[in-house]
Coordinates of C-alpha atoms and ligand atoms in Angstrom, one line a residue:
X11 CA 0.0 0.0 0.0
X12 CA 2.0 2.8 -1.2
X13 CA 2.1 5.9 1.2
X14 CA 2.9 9.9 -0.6
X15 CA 4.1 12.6 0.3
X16 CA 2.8 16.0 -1.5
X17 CA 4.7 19.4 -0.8
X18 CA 5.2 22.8 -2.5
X19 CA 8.2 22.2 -4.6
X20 CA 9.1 26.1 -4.3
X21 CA 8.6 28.8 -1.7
X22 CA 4.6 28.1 -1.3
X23 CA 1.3 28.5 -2.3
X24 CA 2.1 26.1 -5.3
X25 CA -1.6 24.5 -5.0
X26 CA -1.3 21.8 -2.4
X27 CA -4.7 22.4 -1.3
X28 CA -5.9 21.8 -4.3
X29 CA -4.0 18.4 -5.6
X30 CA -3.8 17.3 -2.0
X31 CA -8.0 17.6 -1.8
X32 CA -8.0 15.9 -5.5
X33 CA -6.0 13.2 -5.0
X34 CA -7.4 12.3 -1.5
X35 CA -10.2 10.1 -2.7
X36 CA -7.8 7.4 -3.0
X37 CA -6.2 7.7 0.6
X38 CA -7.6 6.7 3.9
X39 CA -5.6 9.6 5.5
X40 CA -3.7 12.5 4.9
X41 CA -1.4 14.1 7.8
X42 CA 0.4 17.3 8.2
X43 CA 3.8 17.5 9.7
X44 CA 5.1 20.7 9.5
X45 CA 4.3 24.2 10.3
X46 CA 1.1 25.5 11.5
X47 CA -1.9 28.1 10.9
X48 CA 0.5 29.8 8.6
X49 CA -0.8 27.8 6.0
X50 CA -3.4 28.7 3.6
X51 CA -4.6 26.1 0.9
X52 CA -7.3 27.0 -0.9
X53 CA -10.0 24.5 -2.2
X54 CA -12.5 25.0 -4.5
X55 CA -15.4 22.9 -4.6
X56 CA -18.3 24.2 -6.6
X57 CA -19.1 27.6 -5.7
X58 CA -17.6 26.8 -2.4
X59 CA -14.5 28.0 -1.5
X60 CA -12.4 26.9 1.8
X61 CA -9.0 28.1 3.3
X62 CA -7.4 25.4 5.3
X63 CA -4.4 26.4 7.5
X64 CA -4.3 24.2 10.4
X65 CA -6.3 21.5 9.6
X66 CA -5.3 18.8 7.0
X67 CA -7.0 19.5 3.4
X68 CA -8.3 15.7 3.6
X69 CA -10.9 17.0 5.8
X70 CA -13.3 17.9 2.9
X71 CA -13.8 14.7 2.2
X72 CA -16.1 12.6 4.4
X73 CA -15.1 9.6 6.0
X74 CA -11.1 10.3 5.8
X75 CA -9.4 10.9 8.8
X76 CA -7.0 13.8 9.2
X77 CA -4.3 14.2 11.5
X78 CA -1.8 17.2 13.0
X79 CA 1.4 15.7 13.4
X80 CA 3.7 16.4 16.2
X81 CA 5.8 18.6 13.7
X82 CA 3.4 21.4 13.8
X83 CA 2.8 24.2 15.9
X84 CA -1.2 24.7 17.3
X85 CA -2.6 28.0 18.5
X86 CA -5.7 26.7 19.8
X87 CA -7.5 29.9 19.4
X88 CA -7.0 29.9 15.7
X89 CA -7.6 25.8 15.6
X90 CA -11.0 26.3 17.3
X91 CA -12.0 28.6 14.9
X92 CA -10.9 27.0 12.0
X93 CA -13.1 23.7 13.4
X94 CA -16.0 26.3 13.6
X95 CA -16.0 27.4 10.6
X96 CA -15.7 24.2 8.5
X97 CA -18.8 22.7 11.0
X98 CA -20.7 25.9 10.1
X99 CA -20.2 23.9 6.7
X100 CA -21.7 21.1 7.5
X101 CA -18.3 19.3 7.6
X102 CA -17.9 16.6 10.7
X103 CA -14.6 18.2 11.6
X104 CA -14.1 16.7 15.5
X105 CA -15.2 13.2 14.0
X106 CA -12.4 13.0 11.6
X107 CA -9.6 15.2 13.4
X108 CA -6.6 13.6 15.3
X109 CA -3.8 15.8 17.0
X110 CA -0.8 14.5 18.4
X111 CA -0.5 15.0 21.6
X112 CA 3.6 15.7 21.2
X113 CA 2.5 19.1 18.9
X114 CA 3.4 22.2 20.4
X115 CA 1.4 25.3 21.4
X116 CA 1.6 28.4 20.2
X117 CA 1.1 31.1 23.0
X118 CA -0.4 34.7 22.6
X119 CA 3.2 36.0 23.7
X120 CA 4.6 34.2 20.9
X121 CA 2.8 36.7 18.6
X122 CA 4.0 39.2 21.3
X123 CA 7.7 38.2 20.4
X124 CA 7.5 37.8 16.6
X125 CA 7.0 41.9 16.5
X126 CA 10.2 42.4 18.6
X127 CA 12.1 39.9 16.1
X128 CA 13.8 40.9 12.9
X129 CA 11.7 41.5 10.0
X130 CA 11.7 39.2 7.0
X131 CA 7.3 39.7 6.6
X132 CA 6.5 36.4 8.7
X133 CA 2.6 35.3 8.7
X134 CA 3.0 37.0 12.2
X135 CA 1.1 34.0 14.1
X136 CA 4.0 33.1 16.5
X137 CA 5.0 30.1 14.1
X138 CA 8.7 31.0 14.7
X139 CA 8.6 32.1 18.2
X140 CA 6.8 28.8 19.3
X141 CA 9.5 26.6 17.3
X142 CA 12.2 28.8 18.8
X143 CA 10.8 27.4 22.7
X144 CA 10.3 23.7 20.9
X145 CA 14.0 23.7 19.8
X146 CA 15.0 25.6 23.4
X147 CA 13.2 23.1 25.3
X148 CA 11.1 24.9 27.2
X149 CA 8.1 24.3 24.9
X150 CA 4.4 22.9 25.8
X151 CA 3.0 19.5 24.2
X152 CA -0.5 19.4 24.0
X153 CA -0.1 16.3 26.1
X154 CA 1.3 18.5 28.5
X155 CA -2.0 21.1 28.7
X156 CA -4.5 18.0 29.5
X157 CA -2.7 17.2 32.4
X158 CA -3.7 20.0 34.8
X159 CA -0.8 20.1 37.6
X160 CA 2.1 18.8 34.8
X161 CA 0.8 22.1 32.8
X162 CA 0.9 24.6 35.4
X163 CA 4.5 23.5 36.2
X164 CA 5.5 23.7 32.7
X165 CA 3.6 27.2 31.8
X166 CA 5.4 28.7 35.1
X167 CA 8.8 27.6 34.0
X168 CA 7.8 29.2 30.6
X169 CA 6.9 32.4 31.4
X170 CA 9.3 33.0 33.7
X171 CA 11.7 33.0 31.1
X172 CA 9.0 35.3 29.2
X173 CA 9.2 37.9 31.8
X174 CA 12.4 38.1 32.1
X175 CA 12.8 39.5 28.3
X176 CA 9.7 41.9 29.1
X177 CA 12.0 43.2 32.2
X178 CA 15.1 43.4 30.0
X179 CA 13.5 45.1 26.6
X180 CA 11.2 47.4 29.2
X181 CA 8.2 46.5 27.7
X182 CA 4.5 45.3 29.7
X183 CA 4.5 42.0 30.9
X184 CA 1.4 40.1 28.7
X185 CA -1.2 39.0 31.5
X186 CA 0.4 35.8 32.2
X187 CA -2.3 34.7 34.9
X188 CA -5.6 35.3 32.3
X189 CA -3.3 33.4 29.7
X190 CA -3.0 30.4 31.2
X191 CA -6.5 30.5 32.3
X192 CA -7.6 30.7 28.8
X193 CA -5.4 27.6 27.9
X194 CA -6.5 25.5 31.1
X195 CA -10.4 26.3 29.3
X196 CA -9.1 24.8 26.3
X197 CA -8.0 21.5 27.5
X198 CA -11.5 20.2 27.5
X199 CA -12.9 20.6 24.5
X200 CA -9.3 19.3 22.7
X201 CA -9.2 16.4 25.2
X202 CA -11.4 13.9 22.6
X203 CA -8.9 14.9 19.4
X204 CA -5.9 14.5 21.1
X205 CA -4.0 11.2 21.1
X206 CA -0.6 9.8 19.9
X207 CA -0.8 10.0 16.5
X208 CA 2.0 8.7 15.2
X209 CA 1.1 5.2 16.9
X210 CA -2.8 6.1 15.1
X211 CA -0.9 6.6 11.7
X212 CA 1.7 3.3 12.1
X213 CA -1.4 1.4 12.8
X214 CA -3.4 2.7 9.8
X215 CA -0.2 1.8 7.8
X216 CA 0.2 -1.7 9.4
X217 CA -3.7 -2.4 8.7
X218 CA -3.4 -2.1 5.0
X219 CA -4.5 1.6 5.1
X220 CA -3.3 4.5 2.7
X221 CA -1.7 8.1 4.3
X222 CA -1.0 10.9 2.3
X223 CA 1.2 13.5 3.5
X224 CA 0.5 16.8 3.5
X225 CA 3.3 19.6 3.1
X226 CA 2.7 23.4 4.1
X227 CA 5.0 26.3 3.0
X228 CA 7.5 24.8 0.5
X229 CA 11.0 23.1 -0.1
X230 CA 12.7 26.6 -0.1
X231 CA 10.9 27.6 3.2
X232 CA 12.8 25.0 4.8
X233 CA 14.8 26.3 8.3
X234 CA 17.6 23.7 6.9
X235 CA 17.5 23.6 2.7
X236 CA 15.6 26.7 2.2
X237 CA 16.6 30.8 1.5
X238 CA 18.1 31.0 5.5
X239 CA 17.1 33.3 7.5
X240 CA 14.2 34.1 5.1
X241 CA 12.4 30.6 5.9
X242 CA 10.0 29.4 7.9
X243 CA 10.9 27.4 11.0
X244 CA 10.0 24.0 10.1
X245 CA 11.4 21.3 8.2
X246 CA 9.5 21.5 5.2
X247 CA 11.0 18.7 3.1
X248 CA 10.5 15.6 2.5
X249 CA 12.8 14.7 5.4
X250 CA 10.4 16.4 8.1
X251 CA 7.4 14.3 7.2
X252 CA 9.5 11.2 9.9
X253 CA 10.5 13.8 12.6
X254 CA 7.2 15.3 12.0
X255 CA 4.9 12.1 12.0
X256 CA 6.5 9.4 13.7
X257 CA 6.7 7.1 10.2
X258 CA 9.7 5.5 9.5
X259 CA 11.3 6.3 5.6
X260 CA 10.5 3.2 5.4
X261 CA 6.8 3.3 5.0
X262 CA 6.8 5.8 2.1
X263 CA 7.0 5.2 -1.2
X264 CA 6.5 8.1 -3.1
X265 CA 7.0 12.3 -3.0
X266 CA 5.4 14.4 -5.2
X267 CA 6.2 17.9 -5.8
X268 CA 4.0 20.9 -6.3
X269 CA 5.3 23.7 -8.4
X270 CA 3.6 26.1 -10.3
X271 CA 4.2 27.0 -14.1
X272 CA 5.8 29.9 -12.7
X273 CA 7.1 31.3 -9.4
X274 CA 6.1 33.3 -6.6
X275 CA 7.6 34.0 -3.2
X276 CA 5.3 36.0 -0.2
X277 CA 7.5 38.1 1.9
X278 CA 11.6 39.1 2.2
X279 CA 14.2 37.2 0.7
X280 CA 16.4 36.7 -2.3
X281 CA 14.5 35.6 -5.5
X282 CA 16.7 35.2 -8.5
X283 CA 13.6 35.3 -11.5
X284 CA 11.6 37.8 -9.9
X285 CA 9.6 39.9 -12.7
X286 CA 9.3 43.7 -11.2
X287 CA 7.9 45.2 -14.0
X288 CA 4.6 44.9 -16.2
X289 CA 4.8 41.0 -16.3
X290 CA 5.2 40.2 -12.9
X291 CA 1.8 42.4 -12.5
X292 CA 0.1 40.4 -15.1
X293 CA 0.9 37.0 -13.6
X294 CA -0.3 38.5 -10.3
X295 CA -3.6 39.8 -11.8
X296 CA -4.0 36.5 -13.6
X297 CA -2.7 34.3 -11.3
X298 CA -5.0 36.2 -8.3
X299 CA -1.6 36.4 -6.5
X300 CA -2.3 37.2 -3.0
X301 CA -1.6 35.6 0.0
X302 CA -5.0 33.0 1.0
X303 CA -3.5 34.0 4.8
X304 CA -2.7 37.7 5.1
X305 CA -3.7 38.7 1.9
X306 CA -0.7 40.3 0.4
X307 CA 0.3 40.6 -3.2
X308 CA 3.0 37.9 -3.7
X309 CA 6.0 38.7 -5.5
X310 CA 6.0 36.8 -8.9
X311 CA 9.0 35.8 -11.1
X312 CA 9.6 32.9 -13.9
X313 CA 10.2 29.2 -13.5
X314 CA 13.4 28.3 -12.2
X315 CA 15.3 25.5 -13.3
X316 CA 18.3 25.3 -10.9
X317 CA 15.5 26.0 -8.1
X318 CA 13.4 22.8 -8.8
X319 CA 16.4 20.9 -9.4
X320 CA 17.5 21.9 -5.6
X321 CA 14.4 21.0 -4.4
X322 CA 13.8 17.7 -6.1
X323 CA 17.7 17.0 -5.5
X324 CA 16.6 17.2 -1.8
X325 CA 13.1 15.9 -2.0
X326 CA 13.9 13.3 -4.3
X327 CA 10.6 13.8 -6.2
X328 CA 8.9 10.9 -8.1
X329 CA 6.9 13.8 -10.1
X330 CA 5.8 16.7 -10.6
X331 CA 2.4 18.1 -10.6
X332 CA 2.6 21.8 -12.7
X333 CA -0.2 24.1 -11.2
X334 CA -2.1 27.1 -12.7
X335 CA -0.4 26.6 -16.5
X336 CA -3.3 28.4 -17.9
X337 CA -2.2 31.6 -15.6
X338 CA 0.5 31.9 -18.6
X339 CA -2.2 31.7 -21.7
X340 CA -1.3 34.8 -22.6
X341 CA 2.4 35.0 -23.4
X342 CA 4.1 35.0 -26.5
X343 CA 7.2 33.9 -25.3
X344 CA 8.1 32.6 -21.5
X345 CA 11.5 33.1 -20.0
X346 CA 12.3 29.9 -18.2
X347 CA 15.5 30.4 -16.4
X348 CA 18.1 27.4 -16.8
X349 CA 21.1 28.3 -15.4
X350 CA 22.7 30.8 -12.6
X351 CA 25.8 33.0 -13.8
X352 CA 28.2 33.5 -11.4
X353 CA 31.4 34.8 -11.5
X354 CA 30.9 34.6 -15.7
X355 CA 30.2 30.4 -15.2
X356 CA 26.8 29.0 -15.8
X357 CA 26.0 27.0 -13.3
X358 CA 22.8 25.0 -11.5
X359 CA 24.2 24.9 -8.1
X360 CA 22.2 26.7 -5.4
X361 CA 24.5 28.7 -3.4
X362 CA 23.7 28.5 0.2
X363 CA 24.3 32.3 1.5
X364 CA 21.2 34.8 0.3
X365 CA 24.0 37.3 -0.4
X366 CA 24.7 34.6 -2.7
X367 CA 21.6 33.6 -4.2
X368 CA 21.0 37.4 -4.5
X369 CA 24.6 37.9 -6.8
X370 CA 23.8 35.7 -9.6
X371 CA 22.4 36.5 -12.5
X372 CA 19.6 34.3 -13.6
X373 CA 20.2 32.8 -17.7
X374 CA 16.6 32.8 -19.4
X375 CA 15.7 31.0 -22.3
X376 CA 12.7 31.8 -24.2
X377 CA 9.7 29.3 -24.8
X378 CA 7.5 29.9 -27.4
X379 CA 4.0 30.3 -25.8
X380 CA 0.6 29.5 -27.1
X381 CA -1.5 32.1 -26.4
X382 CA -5.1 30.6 -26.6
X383 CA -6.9 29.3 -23.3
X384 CA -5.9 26.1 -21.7
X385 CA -8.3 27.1 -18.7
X386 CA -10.0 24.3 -17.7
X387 CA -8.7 21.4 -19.8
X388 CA -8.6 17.8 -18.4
X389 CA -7.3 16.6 -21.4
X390 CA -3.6 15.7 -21.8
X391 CA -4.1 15.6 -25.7
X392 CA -6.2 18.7 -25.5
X393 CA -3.3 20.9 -24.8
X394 CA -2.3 23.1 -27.8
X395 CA 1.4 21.6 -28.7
X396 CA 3.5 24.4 -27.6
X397 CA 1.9 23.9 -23.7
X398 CA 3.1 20.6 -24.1
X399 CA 6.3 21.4 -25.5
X400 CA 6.4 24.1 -22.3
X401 CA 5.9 20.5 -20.5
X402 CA 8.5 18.6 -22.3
X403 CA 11.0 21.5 -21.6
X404 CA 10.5 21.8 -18.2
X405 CA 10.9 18.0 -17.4
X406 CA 13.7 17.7 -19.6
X407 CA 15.4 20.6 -17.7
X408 CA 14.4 19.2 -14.5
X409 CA 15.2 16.1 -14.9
X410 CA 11.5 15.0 -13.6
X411 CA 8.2 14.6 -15.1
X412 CA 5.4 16.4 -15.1
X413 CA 2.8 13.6 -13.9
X414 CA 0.2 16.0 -13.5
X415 CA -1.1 19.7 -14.7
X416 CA -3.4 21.8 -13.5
X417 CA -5.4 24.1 -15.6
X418 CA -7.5 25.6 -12.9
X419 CA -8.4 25.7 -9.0
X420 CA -11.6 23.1 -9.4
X421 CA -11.0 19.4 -9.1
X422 CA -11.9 18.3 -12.8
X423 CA -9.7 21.3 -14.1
X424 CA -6.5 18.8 -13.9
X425 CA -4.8 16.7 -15.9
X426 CA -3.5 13.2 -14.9
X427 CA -0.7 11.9 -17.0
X428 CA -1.4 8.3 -18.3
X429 CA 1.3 6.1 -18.2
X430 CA 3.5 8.8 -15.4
X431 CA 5.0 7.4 -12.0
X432 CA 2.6 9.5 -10.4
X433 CA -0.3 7.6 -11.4
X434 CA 0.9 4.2 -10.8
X435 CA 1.5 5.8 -6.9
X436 CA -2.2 7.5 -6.7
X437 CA -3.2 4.0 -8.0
X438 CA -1.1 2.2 -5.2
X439 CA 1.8 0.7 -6.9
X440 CA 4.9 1.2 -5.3
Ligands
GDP520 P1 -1.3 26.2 -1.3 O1 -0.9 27.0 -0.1 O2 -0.1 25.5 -2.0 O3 -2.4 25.2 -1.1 O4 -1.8 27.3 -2.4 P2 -2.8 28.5 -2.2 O5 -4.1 28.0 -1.9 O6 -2.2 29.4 -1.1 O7 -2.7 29.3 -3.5 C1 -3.0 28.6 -4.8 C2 -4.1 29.4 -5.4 O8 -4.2 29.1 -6.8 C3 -5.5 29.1 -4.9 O9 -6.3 30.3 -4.9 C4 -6.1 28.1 -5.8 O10 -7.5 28.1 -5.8 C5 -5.5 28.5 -7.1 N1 -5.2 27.4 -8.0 C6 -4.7 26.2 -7.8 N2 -4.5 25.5 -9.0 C7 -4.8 26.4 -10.0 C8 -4.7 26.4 -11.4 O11 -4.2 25.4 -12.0 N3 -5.1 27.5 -12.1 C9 -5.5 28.6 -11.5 N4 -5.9 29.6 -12.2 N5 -5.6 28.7 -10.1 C10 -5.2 27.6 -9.4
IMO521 P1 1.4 27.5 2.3 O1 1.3 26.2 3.1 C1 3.9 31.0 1.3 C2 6.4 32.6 4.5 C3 6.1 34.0 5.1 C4 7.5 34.4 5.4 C5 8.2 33.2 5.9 C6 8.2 32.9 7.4 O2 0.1 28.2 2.2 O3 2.2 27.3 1.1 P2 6.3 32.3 9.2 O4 5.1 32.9 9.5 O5 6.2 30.9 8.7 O6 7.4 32.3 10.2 O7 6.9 33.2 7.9 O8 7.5 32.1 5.3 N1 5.3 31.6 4.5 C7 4.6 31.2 3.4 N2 4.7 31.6 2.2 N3 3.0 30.0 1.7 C8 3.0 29.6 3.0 O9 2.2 28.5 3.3 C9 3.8 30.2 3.9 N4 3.9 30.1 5.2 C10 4.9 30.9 5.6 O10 5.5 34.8 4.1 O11 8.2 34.9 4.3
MG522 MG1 -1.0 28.9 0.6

């Protein structure tokens, strides 16, 4: 029973939501193991839209259970209203939700602290600062907060640390008393979720049962492989779904990357095909570029060759799923860069400062588009032949396939590849 992995293949937002809700029909599970409400994957079903951040984007689908991992990071706040506002739907979100009890909690001082921290345009939802207390050992499992006298023990070692930067930076102590208050309200209603997932999900597996893995942010997010320090905190690659979940390498057989047809990047940080000028502002407008969390306009640039072949070199992906191709309809031509100049040498090596990453100078070539609409088509063979040659150059350039394309953000607007690797692992061979 073959168990994937699906994760954003670039720096985010490359359509997980959307693949990940497509392609769960044929899992029994899909699990998150990374990150936290700092997520935003959009699924469109029908005229219904829904913006999943904390909770796994197998959720939509009745009957499939969806776990946290202990990878992530859960503000319960923000986790309660997210289960709210899928029940509102109609969805039977606490009958189908699993949290480890080894994730971490995400404090309202943690918010507190990301303001004080350097700038490079977090999500600002204490993602970082949460980690930071994870990594420092000081942290709080959600095991932890449903066992009343362990948790106050914990929270008072906590914040003491907590009030000792107030005291030092000169700034009001948060009220420490009402916060944990808050939390101690919270245990009860999290109580029937919580449970050790990662024995849940080795089960599942040993029963015959088929997990999918859900990735948030994207390979060059990652706080060990991505842009450092303009990543997010987590471990984003393929490599986090183990620490993250509790499965061994051994039970999975597959990882998929998501990458769009192009490129875009929310927030600071080095980004070698970056289009400033009237075209960037077109893919944005087509593309409906703006962040599904905070709403801001993300930055947009052209495919990067050396990019995906970082990330698949550390992903090791079996294919490639190419998102919103129809956001490039328009073009005449599309500059596809295959090569970093440094120094006067072309090269596809990622360098691993930002200073460098921001001195090369990024080699395009130019494919011939094919201006007329692909929006919508399902149809391998319906492509006009220059979006397939687009295809054929990207995977030859990669060095992957492109197993799957997307033509639009509803299910049937996508494009399974017959005969690809990917569809012999959505179709369980290993
Ligand atoms: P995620 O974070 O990787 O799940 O991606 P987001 O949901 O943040 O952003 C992707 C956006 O593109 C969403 O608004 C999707 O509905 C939309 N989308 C996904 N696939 C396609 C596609 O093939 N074409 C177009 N036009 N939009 C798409
Ligand atoms: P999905 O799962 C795109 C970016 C932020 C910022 C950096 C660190 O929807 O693809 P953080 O709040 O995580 O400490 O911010 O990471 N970032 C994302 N960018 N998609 C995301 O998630 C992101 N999650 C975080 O913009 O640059
Ligand atoms: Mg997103």
């Amino acid at each position: 029973m073959s168990n994937v992995v699906i994760l954003g293949a670039q720096w985010g937002d490359e359509g997980k939501g959307k693949i990940v809700d497509l392609f769960s029909e044929r899992f029994d599970m899909v699990v998150r193991y990374q990150g936290g409400h700092n997520a935003g994957h959009t699924v469109r079903i029908g005229d219904q839209t829904f913006v999943l951040k904390l909770i796994p984007s197998g959720i939509l689908r009745p009957g499939k259970r969806a776990v946290i991992g202990n990878g992530l990071v859960v503000d319960p706040a923000a986790l309660l209203k997210e289960i709210e506002s899928l029940e509102a739907l109609g969805l039977n979100v606490r009958g189908q939700l699993f949290i480890s009890n080894r994730a971490h909690l995400i404090f309202p001082f943690h918010r507190l602290l990301e303001t004080l921290s350097a700038a490079i345009g977090t999500t600002s939802r204490g993602i970082g600062p949460s980690y930071e207390d994870k990594i420092g050992r000081r942290g709080i499992r959600l095991a932890e907060l449903l066992e009343p006298s362990h948790f106050a023990d914990r929270y008072e070692a906590l914040v003491e640390e907590k009030a000792l930067i107030a005291r030092a930076l000169g700034i009001p102590e948060p009220d420490f008393g009402a916060i944990r208050a808050e939390y101690e309200g919270y245990a009860e209603w999290l109580r029937p979720m919580v449970c050790d997932a990662a024995r849940l999900i080795n089960e599942a597996i040993a029963a015959g049962q088929r997990v999918m893995f859900e990735g948030a942010q994207g390979a060059m997010l990652d706080i060990d492989h991505g842009t450092y320090p303009f990543v997010t905190s987590s471990s984003a690659t393929a490599g986090g779904v183990c620490t993250g979940s509790g499965v061994p390498p051994t039970r999975i057989h597959g990882v998929v990357g998501v990458s769009k047809a192009y490129i875009t990047r929310v927030g600071a940080g080095p980004f070698p095909t970056e289009d400033r000028g009237e075209a960037g502002d077109e893919l944005r407008k087509r593309g409906n570029e703006f962040g599904s969390v905070t709403g801001r306009p993300r930055r947009c640039g052209w495919f990067d060759v050396p990019l995906l072949r970082y990330t698949s070199l550390v992903n090791g992906f079996d294919s490639l799923v190419i998102t919103k191709l129809d956001v490039l309809d328009h073009l005449e031509e599309i500059p596809v860069c295959v090569g970093y100049r440094v120094n006067g040498q072309v090269t596809c090596d990622m360098p691993a400062t930002c200073r460098g990453l921001e001195s090369i100078e990024p080699v395009y070539e130019r494919v011939p588009g094919w201006k007329t609409s692909t929006a919508g088509l399902a149809r391998y063979e319906d492509l006009p032949g220059r979006a397939r040659d687009y295809l054929a150059f990207l995977e030859s350039r990669t060095g992957v396939e492109c197993g799957c394309i997307s033509t639009g953000p509803e299910r049937n607007q996508t494009i399974l590849r017959s005969g690809s690797r990917l569809e012999s692992l959505l179709e369980d061979g290993v």
